[in-house]
Amino acid sequence: MGSSLAFHICFAVLGIGMPVLLMIAEGLWLRTRNDVYRQLARTWSKAFAVTFGIGAISGTMLSFELGLLWPRFMEFAGGIIGMPFSLEGFAFFIEAIFLALYLYGWDRLSPRAHFLCGIPLVLGGFLSTFFIVSANAWMNTPTGFTLDENGAITDIDPIAAMFNPAFPTQYLHMLFAALVCSGFAVAAVYAAGLLRGRRDEYHRKGLAIGLAFAAIVLPIQLVTGDLIAVMVTKEQPLKLATMEGLYKTTKSAPLTLFGIPDDEKQEVVGGIEIPYLLSILAYNNPNATVQGMEAFPEENWPNTVLVHTAYDVMITVGSALMLPGLIALYAWRRRPHWFEKKSFLWMIVASGPAAYICMESGWITTESGRQPWAIYNVLKVEDSVTTATGILGWFILFSIVYVVITVLMISILLRMASKRRQRLAAAGPPGVVSGDD
Amino acid sequence: MTTDPTLVALAVLSLLVGLSMYAVFAGADFGGGVWDLLAAGERKDEQRSAIARAMGPVWEANHVWIIFLIVVLFTAFPAAFAALCIGLFAPLSLVLLGMILRGGGFVLRAHAEDEPLVQRYLGFVFSVSSVITPFALGWCAGVVAAGALQPDGKGGWLMVPWSELLAPFPIVTGLLAVCICSYIAATFLTVETEGALREDFRRRALFAGGGVALFSAIGLPLAWSEAPELSHELLMGRALPLVVLAGVLALLGFIVTASGAWSLMRPVAVAFVLVVLWAWGAAQWPYAVTPYLTFQESASSDAMLTVYLACLAIGAAILVPSLIYLFRVFKGSHPEAGSW
Ligand code: HDD
Ligand code: HEM
Ligand code: HEM
C-alpha cells in the first residue's frame, strides 16, 4: 500500500498542479497572442494526458488495494470516512471529463470555451486532494464517532469525521506541496533543455513560468508547514517528539537537525541543535515545554530513525528550495545573464527531483509517524490487514508492473519531446513555428 | 441498530445505476479492445484506428464508474465490501491487473506512433487485458451468485477455493460478460463508422450476439444446479418478467442487426444490456453475498447513508450535464478524430 501510494502521489501532484500551469500558459497566449505560449500549453497538455492516464490507473490500483490489503480497516472505517472517498469519485469524474475536453478540444472548441474548460479541471484536482486528504487526516485525528464499551461504533457523524482537526492544515500543506512540485518539475525540464543548448524563447518561457510559479507558492507552503507542525504538536504529541528526535520532555526545546536517534541511549547521536527553535515552531513561544517520547509507552513509538530522518529531509530540502526563487528574483532585473549560467540552470534541474523528495519524505513522516496505529489511538495496523493469503506474490507482480509502466512512460515522454524538436527543426528557426503540435 | 430499509434500497439502487453506466460505457470500451484483438481482414488497421478514435476521449471518464462503484460499496456497505475483497482476492486481483494493463497499454500505445514494434506490443497488452477484465468481473459475479463465498464462522470470511472458482457456472458468466461487451462495442462502432468498415462491425455485432445467446443457453441450466437462489428468481421469481423482456430484446437485436437498421441497433443493444443487468440485480436481491449477507445487514448507519444520498444528488447535478457535454462534443455520429 505504501509503495502504491508513493507511486500514485508522483502523478497526483501533477494532476493538481499541471491544470493550473496549463491555464497560466493558455491565459498568457490569449492575452499576448504570442504563439510560444500556445505551443507550451499544447505540449504540456499532451504530456499531462500521459501522466494523468498513469495516475488514473495507479489510483484504480489504490482503490482496489484498500479493499484487497486492508479489508478490515475499510470495514471499520468505511462506514465513518467513506464519505470523502465517494465525493472524490465525483471529483475524478469532473477531472476526467474536462481533461478529455481540454485535450481533444483544441480544435473543436472556441479558444475561450477551451480556456474555460481549464477551470473545472483545476477544481477537479483541488477537490480530489480535498477529499482524499480528509480521509488521511481522519486516520491521524479520528473524530465523528464513539466507541462503546464493547468496541462497537456508534453515533456516527460523517460530516464531523470529514472535517476532523488535522484536515484543514494537512489539506493546505498537501495542496501547496503539489503546486510546488509541479512548478519545479516544469522548470527543471526546461532548464535541462537550455543546458543542452536549446536556448530559444520556447525553453526560456517554459522555465520562467514554472520557476515563477514555484517561487511564489513555496513561501506559502512553508507557512503551512509551520501550521501543520503546530497542529501535530496538539493532536499527536508522540509523533512530533519522534519527528524531532526529542526523547526527554524539555522546556525551551531546541530543534535537532540530522543525527541518528538512538532509542537505547535516548538521544540523537550527532545531531545539530538549534536552541529554542522547536518550542517556537511548536508553540510559537521560545519558553514553551515540549513533551518528549518518554511520556508515552515505548511499544507505541514509531520507527524513530525513519521518522526523524524523513522529517529532516523535508524541512532542510524544503527550505533550500527557496534558493532558486530568491536568486531568480535578484537576477531578474540586475543580473539577467545569470539565467544563462550553467550552475544556475543545474540548480533548477536539481530542484525538480528535490521537490519530489520533499513531498515523499513528508508523507513518510506522516504515515510512519502514525505507526503502530492505522487509525490513531483506535485501530492498530496489525488489526487492519487482510486475512487472505498469497500477498507476497501479488506484491512482487504489481511492483514489476509499476516499474515497467514507469520506464515505458518516461521513454515515451522523452520521445514526444524529441519528436517535437525534429518537427521544429524541419520547419524553420526555433520559437516561431505555430500549428499542430 | 438497524438501518432504515428505504435508505438501503436507495443506496442499492444507486449502485445498480452506476453498474449500468459502467456496463454500457466501459463495457463498450472493453469490447473495443476485444475487436482490436480480433481485428482481421483487409481493413484490419482501419478497424483498430476506428476503435482507438472512439475510445480516446471518453475511456477515462467511463472508467471512473468502477471507482464510483468501489467507493460507494465501501461507504454504504462496508461489511459486504470487506467480504468480497477477502473472499474474491484472486479474481479481483485479476480484475485489477487487467484494468492496469488495459489503461496503461492504451495510453502508452497512443503515444508510441513512431515505434511500430512497441506500438504493436502495447496494442497486444491492451487488447488481451480488455478480454481479461470483463471476464474476471463476470467471473466474480458468478462466484458470488453460486454462494461460494462463505463466512469462516469467526466473523470473517474464507477465500473462495480454486475448485469453486473454476466451477463451470462462474466461468460461463465470465465468458458471457465478454460477449456482451463485444456486442455493445460492435454496435456502437457501427454508429461511428461508414461504408465497408461499418459493415465489418455489423457482422461482428451479429457474431457477438450469437455468443451471448450461446452462453446464456449454457448458463441458465448450469445456474439451476450451481446457483439455485439466483436461477430460482430468474426463472420462476421476481426477475422473470425482466428475463422475458431480455429474450424479446435479444430477438429484436438480432433482427435489427441482421437487417442493418442502423438507427435502431444502438438503442436496442443498450436496452438489452440494461435489462440483463437489472434482471441479475433483481434475482440477487436482497443478498450482497448470496446467501450469507444481505445488503440490509451490511449497511452503514442511517447518518452515513443520508449524507451519502444527499451528496449523490448534488454530485449528479454537476456530473450529468458535464457528461452530456462531453458526449455531445465527441460522440455525434461519424465524429472526426479530435486533434491533439
Ligand atoms: C514540496 C513539498 C513540501 C515542503 C517544501 C514541505 N513539506 Fe511538509 N509535508 C509535505 C510536503 C512538503 C507533504 C508530503 O505534502 C506532507 C505529508 C502529509 C501532508 O499532508 O503533507 C507533509 C507533512 C508535514 C508534516 C506532518 C504532518 C502530519 O504528520 O500529520 C509536518 C509537521 C510538516 N510537513 C512540516 C513542514 C515544515 C515545517 C516545512 C518547512 C520547511 C515543510 N513541511 C515543507
Ligand atoms: C495522497 C493523497 C492523494 C492525492 C493528493 C490524490 C490526488 C489525485 C489526483 C489529483 C488524481 C487525478 C489523476 C491524476 O492526475 O493522475 C488522482 C487520481 C486517482 N486517485 Fe488519487 N490521490 C491521493 C491518494 C489516493 C488514494 C489513497 C486513493 C485510493 C482510494 C486514490 C484513488 C485515486 C483514483 C482511483 C484515481 C483515478 C481517477 C480517474 O480514473 O481519473 N488516490 N488522485
Ligand atoms: C501519497 C502519499 C502517501 C504515502 C507515501 C503513504 C505511505 C504509507 C506508508 C509508508 C504506510 C505504512 C505501510 C505499512 O506500515 O505497511 C501507509 C499506511 C497506510 N496509509 Fe498511507 N500514504 C500516503 C497517503 C495516504 C492516503 C491519502 C491514505 C488514505 C486516504 C492512506 C491510507 C493508508 C492506510 C489505510 C494505511 C494502512 C494503515 C497503516 O499502516 O497505518 N495513505 N501509507
Tab-separated table of C-alpha atoms and ligand atoms in Angstrom, chain A residues 1-3 5-6 8-9 66 70 73-74 85 132-133 135-136 139 359-360 363-364 367-368 370-371 373-375 381 384, ligand 3:
chain	number	residue	atom	x	y	z
A	1	MET	CA	0.000	0.000	0.000
A	2	GLY	CA	2.771	2.391	0.959
A	3	SER	CA	4.627	1.820	-2.291
A	5	LEU	CA	0.723	5.468	-2.657
A	6	ALA	CA	4.244	6.706	-3.110
A	8	HIS	CA	0.491	7.378	-7.207
A	9	ILE	CA	1.321	10.625	-5.471
A	66	LEU	CA	-7.737	-0.518	0.106
A	70	TRP	CA	-6.868	-3.530	4.246
A	73	PHE	CA	-9.552	-1.362	8.061
A	74	MET	CA	-12.137	-0.460	5.440
A	85	PHE	CA	-13.995	8.804	-0.832
A	132	ILE	CA	-8.531	12.223	-0.062
A	133	VAL	CA	-6.531	14.262	2.411
A	135	ALA	CA	-9.649	10.697	4.728
A	136	ASN	CA	-5.963	10.573	5.540
A	139	MET	CA	-6.586	8.481	10.291
A	359	MET	CA	6.965	15.613	-0.766
A	360	GLU	CA	7.700	11.902	-0.439
A	363	TRP	CA	4.403	11.516	3.529
A	364	ILE	CA	6.786	9.089	5.151
A	367	GLU	CA	2.371	7.787	7.696
A	368	SER	CA	5.248	6.151	9.528
A	370	ARG	CA	1.426	7.239	12.956
A	371	GLN	CA	2.642	3.656	13.376
A	373	TRP	CA	-1.636	2.856	14.590
A	374	ALA	CA	-3.564	2.706	11.349
A	375	ILE	CA	-6.186	4.936	12.948
A	381	VAL	CA	-2.091	-1.812	11.737
A	384	SER	CA	-6.434	-3.883	9.690
C	3	HEM	C1	0.848	9.635	-1.166
C	3	HEM	C2	1.156	9.688	-0.043
C	3	HEM	C3	1.176	8.546	0.884
C	3	HEM	C4	2.248	7.760	1.149
C	3	HEM	C5	3.627	7.827	0.550
C	3	HEM	C6	1.817	6.807	2.127
C	3	HEM	C7	2.619	5.854	2.674
C	3	HEM	C8	2.241	4.943	3.603
C	3	HEM	C9	3.110	4.079	4.338
C	3	HEM	C10	4.619	4.039	4.204
C	3	HEM	C11	2.334	3.316	5.150
C	3	HEM	C12	2.797	2.293	6.139
C	3	HEM	C13	2.714	0.964	5.473
C	3	HEM	C14	2.955	-0.179	6.384
C	3	HEM	O1	3.197	0.009	7.582
C	3	HEM	O2	2.886	-1.293	5.847
C	3	HEM	C15	0.958	3.692	4.914
C	3	HEM	C16	-0.133	3.141	5.537
C	3	HEM	C17	-1.438	3.445	5.216
C	3	HEM	N1	-1.867	4.554	4.509
C	3	HEM	FE1	-0.687	5.877	3.641
C	3	HEM	N2	0.498	7.032	2.438
C	3	HEM	C18	0.071	8.097	1.698
C	3	HEM	C19	-1.204	8.653	1.686
C	3	HEM	C20	-2.323	8.012	2.183
C	3	HEM	C21	-3.680	8.429	1.976
C	3	HEM	C22	-4.099	9.676	1.251
C	3	HEM	C23	-4.484	7.488	2.577
C	3	HEM	C24	-5.966	7.382	2.711
C	3	HEM	C25	-6.802	8.184	2.428
C	3	HEM	C26	-3.624	6.496	3.146
C	3	HEM	C27	-4.057	5.363	3.794
C	3	HEM	C28	-3.239	4.460	4.391
C	3	HEM	C29	-3.716	3.267	5.046
C	3	HEM	C30	-5.159	2.818	5.140
C	3	HEM	C31	-2.587	2.628	5.564
C	3	HEM	C32	-2.579	1.328	6.319
C	3	HEM	C33	-2.641	1.514	7.773
C	3	HEM	C34	-1.304	1.932	8.327
C	3	HEM	O3	-0.308	1.237	8.081
C	3	HEM	O4	-1.248	2.933	9.021
C	3	HEM	N3	-2.334	6.844	2.915
C	3	HEM	N4	0.919	4.686	3.979
